[in-house]
Amino acid sequence: MAKVLFNEERCKGCELCTMVCPQKIIFMADRINKQGYHPATVEEMDKCTACATCARVCPDVVITVEK
Amino acid sequence: MGETILMKGNEAVAEAAIRGGCRFFFGYPITPQSEVPEYMSRRLHEVGGVFLQAESEVAAINMVYGASGAGARVMTSSSSPGISLKMEGISYIAAAELPCVIVNMVRGGPGLGTIQPAQSDYFQATKGGGHGDYHLIVFAPQSVQEMVDMTIEAFDVADKYRNPVMILADGLIGQMMEPVVFPDGEDRPNTEKPWATVGMGDRAERNIVTSMDLNAEAMEEINWRIQEKYDKITKEMLRYETLDTEDADLILVAYGSSARIALNAMSKARENGYKVGLVRPQTVWPFPYEVIKDLANQAKAFLTVEMSMGQLIEDVKLAAGETPVYHFGRCGGVIHSPAEVYEKIEEILNGGGAAK
Amino acid sequence: MTVVFDRPKSLRDVRTHYCPGCLHGVAHRLVAEVIDELGIREIGIGVSPVGCSVLAYNYINTDWQQAAHGRAPAVATGIKRVHPDKFVYTYQGDGDLASIGTAEIVHAAMRNEKISVIFINNGIYGMTGGQMAPTTQIGQKTTTSPFGRSAEHIGYPIRMTEMLAQLEGDNYLARGTLHNAAGIARAKRYIKKAFQYQLDNRGFSMVELISNCPTNWGMHPKESIEYIKEHQLKYYQLGEFKGGEEASK
């Protein structure tokens, strides 16, 4: 099963990953991390295809992708 | 020691660098020092080193930064306007605590000035020149032989203190030929530099050569650490000569080429019954303030003899206290004659002239 | 489970100081990935510039020297001449490389110095607060071109990669972009070729990367991606200009 892991404390909330997800499953969380940003997160993980596009555009290497 | 040979100053300083273990040279042509890069382009090829003519003095000094940070024994040379261009890099090198040797064959300024000898870069060499609190160790040779000896030693000194060393000569010493003797034996070996950037290999910690810390407190700490090194250098590296100062009423203070002219004038003064002595700083940073201070108790006056409008005189005045300090100098590339220095000595000792 | 994507080993596991959405982070990661793939971390010596990436040495896990503004190619030259068997790379922005350091980059390329240059072109001075760069677009407003860059007043943006491509010698020159996943993948191929050029002892290599500056462009990171598409990529052509298959076509 495909899985994306977000290292939320490193996320700066730039939203670039939300632009590129072909499944449109990445959203910005309501919670705020220690840096003061709304971190990116995935709500419907079962729809993830592990394409890793989100990880490749993330400037902060927040995202790890497994399959 | 080896045989005595006749050699031009610019070529001798280059050969001395090779003997001092220098294997990398980055430079740019400028009169009156162009024989240094010319000589290096031939000799470094023979000894398996690298000579590179840079696109500018700015680039050359930054190549020195890179090569020194990578662990090499490295030198650059220039003359006054070119040294001004190197000042940014010199500040970075001093701050990153990188060893290297910089030769300045001073010529008349300011501006493009002239190509004849001068000593008007004294402030720049001894008081900074670039930005920030830093010092170069500055050797001031008075002859081709002394320049050779100082240059060979300069590479060891630079490595020991991880500090740039300047050979502050002038167009006169660079252009004239004198007999010199080079030491026998192997060239001086490079020293161990565990801090150098050579690639991490198996090393766990990275080596980083930098002059920056954006944290003000940390940057102040770096300044304090470097200042401690300067205090140590001041104690350990001070060099000077005194001549006939014991009974002197008037003490000449001069370095480099001017010291030889001053000595000539002083000899004539002694012949004519004037009690004149000489202090010759061989390092102008560190400077022999204590020597001047002690002599100020005994001498009636000091006279600085320098090829400038008066720069060395400011250091002498710092140490001389109430004792008057006179200045004699020609500048803009004009070399003073022993006769005119003698006239000044006579004038002072007969109660004439105004102290600065 | 297999890991499809993870942090490259040569990228240190620390938070960067870059602003949200700044593509320096992507460029750093690509450099680290290529260093890992080529197995050259142990022989790598980086040279960081003045500008936002002055602290690049905090992120990529090799030895580093920090250079004065624009002088990274000269510093890298000094290092490479001392250690011809090591991998020497610079990481420079457009204020650094295309303005104050034009002499150094042109002459390093002219000498065909065997160094690799990563050149980040985001059309602005980021660190100093958004002033106009030589690469700023015509009409683009910055803190020193408040009415928009005027060609009549200060000329047109400089295309460094094309300029260097005029020089003779076996060198590698390419321009990529960091604004989308396809561009990033292609940029990585360019970086790998550039680094391999040095490892093969061929000559100078440089990869220019079109990047962004959301903070000083005054826009959301998502808008900055659109700005790259609409402006930067219309002026700066992507591709290999020398040394690659694309260039020889």
XYZ file of C-alpha atoms in Angstrom:
672
model
C 0.000 0.000 0.000
C 1.261 3.423 -0.943
C 2.007 5.814 1.853
C 3.276 9.372 2.194
C 4.772 10.478 5.508
C 4.949 14.170 6.354
C 7.600 15.420 8.758
C 5.144 18.103 9.855
C 7.557 20.073 12.037
C 9.733 20.795 8.972
C 6.794 21.956 6.849
C 6.707 25.699 6.086
C 3.192 25.604 4.636
C 4.154 26.735 1.128
C 1.433 24.562 -0.451
C 3.515 23.632 -3.512
C 2.765 19.949 -2.888
C -0.958 20.622 -3.009
C -0.553 22.038 -6.535
C 0.998 18.927 -8.007
C -0.793 15.973 -6.389
C -2.605 14.182 -9.244
C -5.041 12.647 -6.724
C -5.707 16.007 -5.047
C -5.456 14.405 -1.603
C -2.995 16.850 0.054
C -4.483 19.577 2.234
C -3.162 22.146 4.676
C -4.032 21.129 8.248
C -5.895 23.461 10.608
C -3.285 22.822 13.307
C -0.123 24.913 13.558
C 3.356 23.402 13.900
C 6.168 24.698 16.104
C 7.435 26.931 13.290
C 4.004 28.560 13.156
C 2.839 27.126 9.840
C -0.191 25.050 8.876
C 1.503 21.813 7.770
C 0.557 19.824 4.683
C -1.187 16.523 5.321
C -3.050 13.715 3.522
C -6.565 12.779 4.476
C -7.433 9.931 2.101
C -4.222 7.895 2.163
C -5.835 4.974 0.322
C -5.994 7.125 -2.806
C -2.205 7.719 -2.810
C -0.374 6.082 -5.715
C 3.139 6.736 -4.344
C 3.995 8.790 -7.435
C 6.184 10.964 -5.174
C 5.501 14.117 -7.189
C 4.701 15.972 -3.965
C 8.033 14.910 -2.457
C 9.965 15.986 -5.527
C 8.626 19.545 -5.487
C 8.834 20.008 -1.699
C 11.628 22.518 -0.953
C 11.998 21.262 2.626
C 12.213 17.496 2.145
C 9.212 17.106 4.413
C 7.780 14.108 2.564
C 8.884 10.457 2.530
C 7.087 8.087 0.165
C 6.716 4.327 0.619
C 5.020 1.616 -1.402
C 75.234 28.200 2.697
C 75.128 28.253 -1.080
C 77.147 30.420 -3.434
C 76.659 34.144 -3.759
C 74.714 35.148 -6.853
C 73.644 38.481 -8.291
C 69.884 38.688 -8.504
C 67.119 41.203 -9.073
C 64.848 41.707 -6.071
C 61.648 40.631 -7.811
C 63.242 37.385 -8.978
C 64.916 36.793 -5.631
C 61.645 37.097 -3.706
C 60.081 34.587 -6.097
C 62.968 32.143 -5.692
C 62.812 32.619 -1.925
C 59.132 31.664 -1.990
C 60.019 28.410 -3.756
C 62.659 27.740 -1.080
C 60.036 28.499 1.536
C 57.904 25.687 0.157
C 55.509 27.793 -1.925
C 54.011 25.663 -4.705
C 51.091 27.820 -5.814
C 51.128 31.363 -7.137
C 48.196 33.425 -8.378
C 48.971 36.905 -9.685
C 48.389 39.654 -12.162
C 50.893 41.877 -13.964
C 51.630 45.329 -12.558
C 54.795 47.425 -12.630
C 57.170 47.329 -10.745
C 56.644 43.711 -9.676
C 55.870 41.873 -12.925
C 59.117 39.888 -12.760
C 57.649 38.033 -9.766
C 54.846 36.332 -11.755
C 57.178 35.950 -14.736
C 59.752 34.122 -12.645
C 57.083 32.041 -10.937
C 55.615 30.962 -14.275
C 58.974 29.350 -15.088
C 60.071 28.043 -11.694
C 56.801 26.601 -10.405
C 56.594 24.567 -13.601
C 60.025 23.084 -12.776
C 59.138 22.122 -9.208
C 55.708 20.670 -9.967
C 53.700 23.580 -8.636
C 51.034 25.711 -10.257
C 51.347 29.257 -11.591
C 48.139 30.869 -12.738
C 47.722 34.356 -14.166
C 44.353 35.521 -12.871
C 41.909 37.846 -14.616
C 42.436 40.482 -11.922
C 44.069 41.066 -8.562
C 40.640 40.472 -7.040
C 40.440 37.014 -8.578
C 44.082 36.274 -7.714
C 43.654 36.895 -3.986
C 40.493 34.780 -3.962
C 42.385 31.956 -5.656
C 44.906 32.342 -2.831
C 42.005 32.021 -0.367
C 40.845 28.807 -2.034
C 44.306 27.277 -2.316
C 45.269 28.192 1.235
C 41.979 26.834 2.548
C 42.768 23.645 0.667
C 46.057 23.366 2.589
C 48.635 24.674 0.128
C 51.588 27.012 0.591
C 50.557 29.872 -1.645
C 51.675 33.389 -2.550
C 50.535 36.380 -4.540
C 52.363 39.591 -5.348
C 51.406 43.002 -6.606
C 52.128 46.690 -6.280
C 50.088 49.410 -4.605
C 46.977 49.816 -6.818
C 46.836 46.038 -7.171
C 47.157 45.547 -3.420
C 44.212 47.925 -2.960
C 42.177 45.583 -5.162
C 43.239 42.618 -3.038
C 42.116 44.228 0.195
C 38.666 42.609 0.248
C 40.202 39.165 -0.117
C 42.904 39.911 2.441
C 40.250 40.765 5.040
C 38.461 37.464 4.319
C 41.761 35.547 4.491
C 42.662 37.136 7.831
C 39.183 36.446 9.210
C 39.125 32.839 8.012
C 42.637 32.508 9.510
C 44.267 31.282 6.344
C 48.056 31.331 5.958
C 49.549 32.919 2.854
C 52.237 35.353 1.759
C 51.478 38.623 -0.046
C 54.275 40.700 -1.589
C 53.775 44.437 -2.085
C 56.424 46.208 -4.172
C 55.110 49.628 -3.232
C 54.972 52.373 -5.863
C 54.074 56.050 -5.654
C 50.419 56.914 -5.137
C 47.701 57.780 -4.505
C 45.530 56.661 -7.419
C 47.279 55.221 -10.411
C 50.230 57.310 -9.219
C 53.496 56.288 -10.714
C 55.701 53.239 -11.177
C 58.636 54.450 -9.105
C 59.320 53.360 -5.489
C 57.406 54.663 -2.480
C 56.496 53.728 1.075
C 53.071 55.290 1.090
C 51.174 52.022 1.679
C 52.313 51.867 5.324
C 48.887 52.644 6.779
C 47.233 50.134 4.463
C 49.707 47.407 5.406
C 49.826 48.010 9.149
C 46.446 49.486 10.094
C 44.121 47.234 8.139
C 43.414 48.433 4.625
C 40.520 46.045 4.308
C 37.449 46.077 6.530
C 37.157 44.807 10.089
C 39.566 44.276 12.994
C 42.491 42.331 11.598
C 46.239 42.460 11.226
C 48.781 41.153 8.794
C 52.246 40.228 9.987
C 54.307 42.720 7.977
C 58.006 42.208 7.216
C 59.883 45.258 5.928
C 63.162 44.171 4.278
C 65.874 46.718 3.458
C 67.863 44.635 0.992
C 67.419 41.826 -1.476
C 69.152 39.427 0.933
C 66.929 40.388 3.846
C 63.855 40.029 1.624
C 64.999 36.524 0.665
C 65.511 35.497 4.295
C 62.201 36.979 5.422
C 60.249 35.434 2.558
C 61.588 31.940 3.209
C 60.611 32.301 6.856
C 57.265 33.935 6.039
C 55.645 30.667 4.974
C 56.486 28.990 8.297
C 55.276 32.062 10.193
C 52.017 32.185 8.212
C 51.359 28.504 8.899
C 52.302 28.779 12.590
C 49.839 31.580 13.287
C 47.336 30.785 10.502
C 47.673 34.400 9.439
C 48.527 36.202 6.207
C 52.054 37.634 6.072
C 52.965 40.636 3.938
C 56.408 41.372 2.539
C 56.314 45.175 2.402
C 59.103 46.150 0.039
C 59.152 48.790 -2.673
C 59.948 49.275 -6.324
C 63.571 50.008 -5.427
C 64.183 46.663 -3.742
C 62.161 44.875 -6.421
C 64.083 46.346 -9.329
C 67.666 46.488 -8.049
C 70.209 43.686 -8.312
C 72.227 42.701 -5.278
C 74.355 39.743 -4.288
C 72.293 37.127 -2.436
C 72.912 33.767 -0.849
C 70.195 31.141 -0.642
C 70.388 28.427 2.008
C 71.494 24.949 0.986
C 69.240 21.976 1.329
C 65.668 21.080 0.626
C 62.862 23.605 0.285
C 60.903 24.116 3.515
C 58.192 21.469 3.964
C 54.508 22.334 4.188
C 53.011 21.828 7.649
C 50.138 19.576 8.725
C 46.810 21.334 8.220
C 44.042 19.192 9.680
C 41.608 22.107 9.253
C 42.025 22.298 5.462
C 39.204 21.453 3.048
C 40.491 18.396 1.213
C 37.253 16.401 1.029
C 35.865 14.641 4.098
C 37.126 11.158 3.286
C 36.466 9.175 6.484
C 36.444 12.308 8.635
C 33.259 12.578 10.744
C 33.289 16.368 11.077
C 33.302 18.685 8.100
C 36.018 21.239 7.557
C 34.499 24.609 6.751
C 36.553 27.657 5.845
C 34.498 30.753 6.512
C 34.795 34.295 7.801
C 31.138 34.568 8.726
C 28.928 34.086 11.743
C 25.545 35.797 11.632
C 25.235 35.575 15.402
C 26.738 38.810 16.764
C 27.886 37.263 20.052
C 29.550 34.387 18.227
C 31.233 36.807 15.806
C 32.501 38.853 18.733
C 33.892 35.648 20.232
C 35.758 34.968 16.977
C 37.179 38.499 17.144
C 38.364 37.919 20.709
C 40.041 34.661 19.724
C 41.828 36.325 16.787
C 42.800 39.235 19.042
C 44.475 36.801 21.444
C 46.469 35.507 18.506
C 47.514 39.067 17.610
C 48.691 39.601 21.199
C 50.796 36.454 20.918
C 52.205 37.558 17.549
C 53.046 40.971 19.033
C 55.144 39.272 21.705
C 56.751 36.638 19.519
C 57.235 38.210 16.102
C 58.540 41.718 16.807
C 61.808 42.376 14.923
C 63.912 45.512 14.868
C 67.496 46.743 14.810
C 69.020 49.626 16.700
C 72.275 51.288 15.768
C 74.270 53.799 17.811
C 71.253 54.782 19.887
C 73.080 54.635 23.251
C 74.373 58.223 23.200
C 72.129 59.602 20.487
C 70.522 63.033 20.738
C 68.568 62.440 17.556
C 67.206 59.022 16.650
C 66.235 58.294 13.077
C 63.415 55.824 12.562
C 63.210 54.246 9.132
C 62.393 50.909 7.491
C 63.146 49.260 4.175
C 64.986 51.258 1.495
C 64.690 54.447 3.517
C 66.633 52.888 6.378
C 69.650 52.432 4.115
C 69.488 56.047 2.992
C 69.014 57.156 6.598
C 72.042 55.101 7.653
C 74.146 56.799 5.003
C 73.083 60.243 6.247
C 73.641 59.142 9.840
C 77.230 58.065 9.095
C 78.021 61.509 7.710
C 76.390 63.120 10.737
C 78.501 61.017 13.112
C 81.647 61.986 11.144
C 80.678 65.602 11.715
C 80.215 65.113 15.435
C 76.430 64.820 15.641
C 75.147 62.119 17.975
C 72.639 60.367 15.752
C 71.244 56.828 16.078
C 68.854 54.646 14.120
C 65.919 52.390 14.923
C 64.986 50.154 12.034
C 61.737 48.184 12.394
C 62.088 44.911 10.484
C 58.474 44.173 11.230
C 56.185 47.188 10.934
C 53.362 45.127 12.397
C 54.046 44.268 15.122
C 55.774 47.633 15.704
C 58.555 48.326 18.261
C 56.591 50.843 20.358
C 58.411 49.891 23.595
C 61.826 50.435 22.009
C 60.852 53.943 20.896
C 59.276 54.615 24.292
C 62.478 53.682 26.155
C 64.634 55.757 23.818
C 62.285 58.722 24.223
C 63.619 59.125 27.773
C 67.112 59.712 26.471
C 66.860 61.227 23.012
C 66.141 64.897 22.359
C 64.145 64.111 19.233
C 63.154 61.513 16.669
C 63.235 61.890 12.900
C 61.266 59.519 10.697
C 62.649 59.075 7.219
C 60.147 57.559 4.832
C 59.108 57.755 1.196
C 55.709 59.205 2.016
C 54.098 62.367 3.369
C 54.341 60.867 6.866
C 52.760 57.572 7.896
C 55.396 55.770 9.976
C 55.649 58.985 11.996
C 52.228 58.333 13.533
C 53.409 55.097 15.139
C 56.577 56.798 16.388
C 54.524 59.626 17.902
C 52.354 57.092 19.727
C 55.451 55.896 21.575
C 57.540 59.079 21.790
C 55.483 60.845 24.461
C 56.705 64.443 24.967
C 59.805 63.955 22.824
C 59.384 65.812 19.524
C 59.130 63.791 16.328
C 60.212 65.237 12.986
C 59.484 63.874 9.557
C 61.463 63.883 6.358
C 60.122 62.287 3.253
C 59.898 62.478 -0.489
C 56.994 60.826 -2.179
C 55.148 60.165 -5.414
C 58.010 57.951 -6.571
C 60.874 60.306 -5.638
C 63.648 58.689 -3.583
C 65.317 60.966 -1.065
C 69.073 61.450 -1.208
C 71.383 60.932 1.791
C 72.416 64.581 1.414
C 68.910 65.939 1.933
C 68.336 63.641 4.910
C 71.655 64.895 6.340
C 70.531 68.495 5.874
C 67.386 67.734 7.840
C 69.444 66.127 10.644
C 71.678 69.183 10.801
C 68.687 71.531 10.815
C 67.010 69.703 13.712
C 70.162 69.465 15.808
C 70.814 73.173 15.238
C 67.366 74.006 16.558
C 65.541 74.453 13.263
C 62.565 72.789 11.647
C 59.185 72.063 13.095
C 58.179 68.829 14.741
C 54.959 67.347 13.436
C 7.392 -1.710 1.939
C 9.939 -0.066 -0.296
C 10.953 3.516 0.056
C 10.084 5.427 -3.110
C 11.403 8.771 -1.976
C 13.554 9.776 0.989
C 16.062 12.424 1.974
C 19.423 11.924 0.233
C 22.234 10.949 2.614
C 24.399 13.935 1.661
C 21.650 16.365 2.661
C 22.009 17.074 6.371
C 18.875 16.427 8.404
C 18.288 19.998 9.552
C 15.708 22.701 8.976
C 16.812 25.237 6.366
C 16.690 28.993 6.870
C 14.992 29.529 3.498
C 11.551 31.160 3.249
C 8.443 29.038 2.634
C 8.285 27.848 -0.973
C 11.843 28.934 -1.808
C 13.236 26.525 -4.395
C 16.795 26.702 -3.021
C 15.675 23.693 -0.986
C 14.905 21.709 -4.134
C 18.227 22.696 -5.727
C 20.119 21.650 -2.573
C 18.329 18.309 -2.579
C 19.151 17.669 -6.248
C 22.833 18.428 -5.656
C 22.837 16.052 -2.669
C 21.028 13.317 -4.626
C 23.568 13.534 -7.453
C 26.467 13.535 -4.986
C 24.995 10.352 -3.458
C 24.406 8.677 -6.798
C 27.920 9.442 -8.052
C 29.471 8.489 -4.688
C 31.513 11.688 -4.451
C 30.598 13.037 -1.005
C 33.997 12.072 0.425
C 35.907 13.975 -2.263
C 33.502 16.898 -2.482
C 34.515 20.463 -1.638
C 31.788 23.081 -2.024
C 32.130 26.845 -2.310
C 29.214 28.897 -1.038
C 28.493 32.436 -2.223
C 27.199 35.605 -0.623
C 23.426 35.816 -0.735
C 20.643 33.601 0.608
C 22.697 30.473 -0.038
C 25.671 31.782 1.941
C 24.721 29.113 4.492
C 24.580 26.275 1.929
C 27.403 24.679 3.921
C 24.949 23.974 6.693
C 22.961 21.685 4.432
C 25.113 19.684 2.036
C 27.406 17.329 3.888
C 30.805 17.971 2.302
C 33.786 20.137 3.139
C 33.104 23.771 2.246
C 34.690 27.148 1.775
C 32.638 30.325 2.011
C 33.637 32.891 -0.621
C 33.361 36.657 -0.936
C 30.530 38.018 -3.112
C 30.998 36.841 -6.685
C 34.380 35.237 -6.070
C 33.321 31.606 -5.708
C 34.734 30.578 -9.118
C 38.137 32.077 -8.161
C 38.086 30.322 -4.775
C 37.065 27.067 -6.471
C 39.920 27.547 -8.949
C 42.386 27.787 -6.062
C 41.010 24.609 -4.486
C 40.856 22.619 -7.722
C 44.408 23.566 -8.719
C 45.629 22.258 -5.361
C 43.463 19.123 -5.484
C 42.810 18.191 -9.132
C 41.564 14.769 -7.996
C 38.809 16.188 -5.766
C 35.297 17.251 -6.769
C 34.944 21.033 -6.482
C 31.606 22.770 -6.936
C 30.210 26.248 -6.380
C 26.635 27.195 -5.568
C 25.845 30.791 -6.573
C 22.904 33.099 -7.054
C 22.339 35.610 -9.829
C 23.464 38.692 -7.905
C 26.649 36.804 -7.087
C 27.366 35.195 -10.459
C 25.701 37.510 -12.994
C 26.566 40.860 -11.411
C 29.478 41.284 -9.007
C 31.138 38.030 -10.071
C 30.857 38.260 -13.854
C 34.626 38.481 -14.353
C 35.261 35.448 -12.159
C 32.665 33.213 -13.839
C 33.640 34.244 -17.376
C 37.325 33.603 -16.764
C 36.808 30.334 -14.895
C 34.798 29.205 -17.935
C 37.401 30.623 -20.328
C 40.165 28.650 -18.588
C 37.858 25.642 -18.809
C 38.493 25.268 -15.091
C 37.436 21.772 -14.053
C 34.819 22.900 -11.555
C 31.028 22.557 -11.517
C 28.785 25.548 -10.953
C 25.185 25.511 -9.758
C 23.712 28.876 -10.712
C 20.371 29.823 -9.176
C 18.542 32.451 -11.238
C 15.541 33.913 -9.433
C 15.822 37.382 -10.944
C 16.308 39.278 -7.707
C 18.602 39.913 -4.727
C 16.949 37.879 -1.987
C 19.224 38.229 1.051
C 19.550 41.999 0.861
C 15.815 42.541 0.531
C 14.579 42.247 -3.025
C 16.686 44.641 -5.083
C 16.909 44.468 -8.866
C 19.329 41.906 -10.310
C 20.867 41.785 -13.811
C 18.409 38.924 -14.401
C 15.282 40.859 -13.333
C 12.549 40.896 -15.980
C 11.605 44.048 -17.923
C 8.755 45.650 -16.014
C 9.416 43.644 -12.848
C 9.086 45.769 -9.726
C 11.787 45.418 -7.082
C 12.885 47.593 -4.171
C 15.378 49.379 -6.469
C 13.180 49.357 -9.584
C 9.960 50.537 -7.955
C 8.414 51.488 -11.315
C 9.465 48.238 -12.946
C 12.762 47.478 -14.694
C 13.177 49.724 -17.686
C 15.300 48.565 -20.615
C 16.034 52.147 -21.571
C 17.345 52.906 -18.100
C 19.342 49.764 -17.356
C 19.175 47.366 -20.287
C 17.808 43.865 -20.721
C 18.228 40.823 -18.455
C 21.499 38.952 -18.991
C 21.504 35.372 -20.252
C 24.670 34.029 -18.645
C 24.486 30.480 -19.961
C 24.162 31.591 -23.592
C 26.989 34.069 -23.050
C 29.342 31.424 -21.660
C 28.358 29.045 -24.459
C 30.321 31.308 -26.850
C 33.591 30.200 -25.236
C 35.697 27.495 -26.842
C 36.535 24.266 -25.058
C 34.917 21.043 -23.899
C 32.533 22.496 -21.356
C 28.975 21.713 -20.307
C 26.324 24.429 -20.078
C 22.646 23.860 -19.435
C 19.614 25.663 -18.087
C 16.890 23.894 -16.180
C 13.933 24.918 -14.065
C 12.735 24.037 -10.585
C 9.105 25.072 -10.947
C 7.533 21.648 -11.577
C 8.284 17.945 -11.174
C 9.212 17.380 -14.816
C 11.536 20.372 -14.775
C 13.101 19.190 -11.548
C 13.733 15.708 -12.996
C 15.344 17.259 -16.068
C 17.381 19.672 -13.941
C 18.720 16.714 -11.994
C 19.865 15.024 -15.215
C 21.720 18.230 -16.143
C 23.374 18.413 -12.738
C 24.471 14.815 -12.991
C 25.972 15.400 -16.427
C 27.702 18.538 -15.186
C 29.269 16.738 -12.224
C 30.246 13.793 -14.430
C 31.970 16.263 -16.768
C 34.291 17.239 -13.962
C 34.802 13.658 -12.802
C 35.770 12.735 -16.372
C 38.319 15.560 -16.247
C 36.733 17.199 -19.274
C 36.209 20.803 -18.303
C 34.059 23.544 -16.860
C 30.397 22.771 -16.227
C 27.501 24.972 -15.161
C 23.799 24.373 -14.688
C 21.604 27.443 -14.439
C 18.377 26.764 -12.566
C 15.349 29.005 -12.928
C 14.066 29.564 -9.416
C 11.744 31.795 -7.418
C 11.692 34.279 -4.562
C 8.128 34.397 -3.216
C 9.065 36.758 -0.392
C 10.708 39.440 -2.506
C 8.532 38.924 -5.557
C 5.736 39.722 -3.114
C 3.559 36.729 -3.867
C 2.407 33.391 -2.528
C 4.685 30.448 -3.447
C 1.922 29.096 -5.683
C 1.764 32.422 -7.551
C 5.550 32.391 -7.906
C 5.270 29.136 -9.858
C 2.844 30.841 -12.248
C 5.214 33.825 -12.533
C 8.050 31.513 -13.583
C 5.860 29.988 -16.273
C 4.566 33.306 -17.561
C 7.721 35.401 -17.404
C 10.987 33.627 -16.602
C 10.535 30.713 -18.977
C 9.500 32.984 -21.826
C 12.811 34.838 -21.570
C 15.150 32.078 -20.436
C 15.168 29.112 -22.798
C 15.618 25.704 -21.181
C 18.015 23.066 -22.444
C 21.624 22.090 -22.942
C 23.641 24.809 -24.642
C 26.984 23.029 -24.788
C 28.314 19.580 -24.163
C 25.121 17.508 -24.029
C 23.090 15.546 -26.571
C 20.528 18.346 -26.784
C 23.250 20.849 -27.661
C 24.716 18.672 -30.421
C 21.373 18.280 -32.181
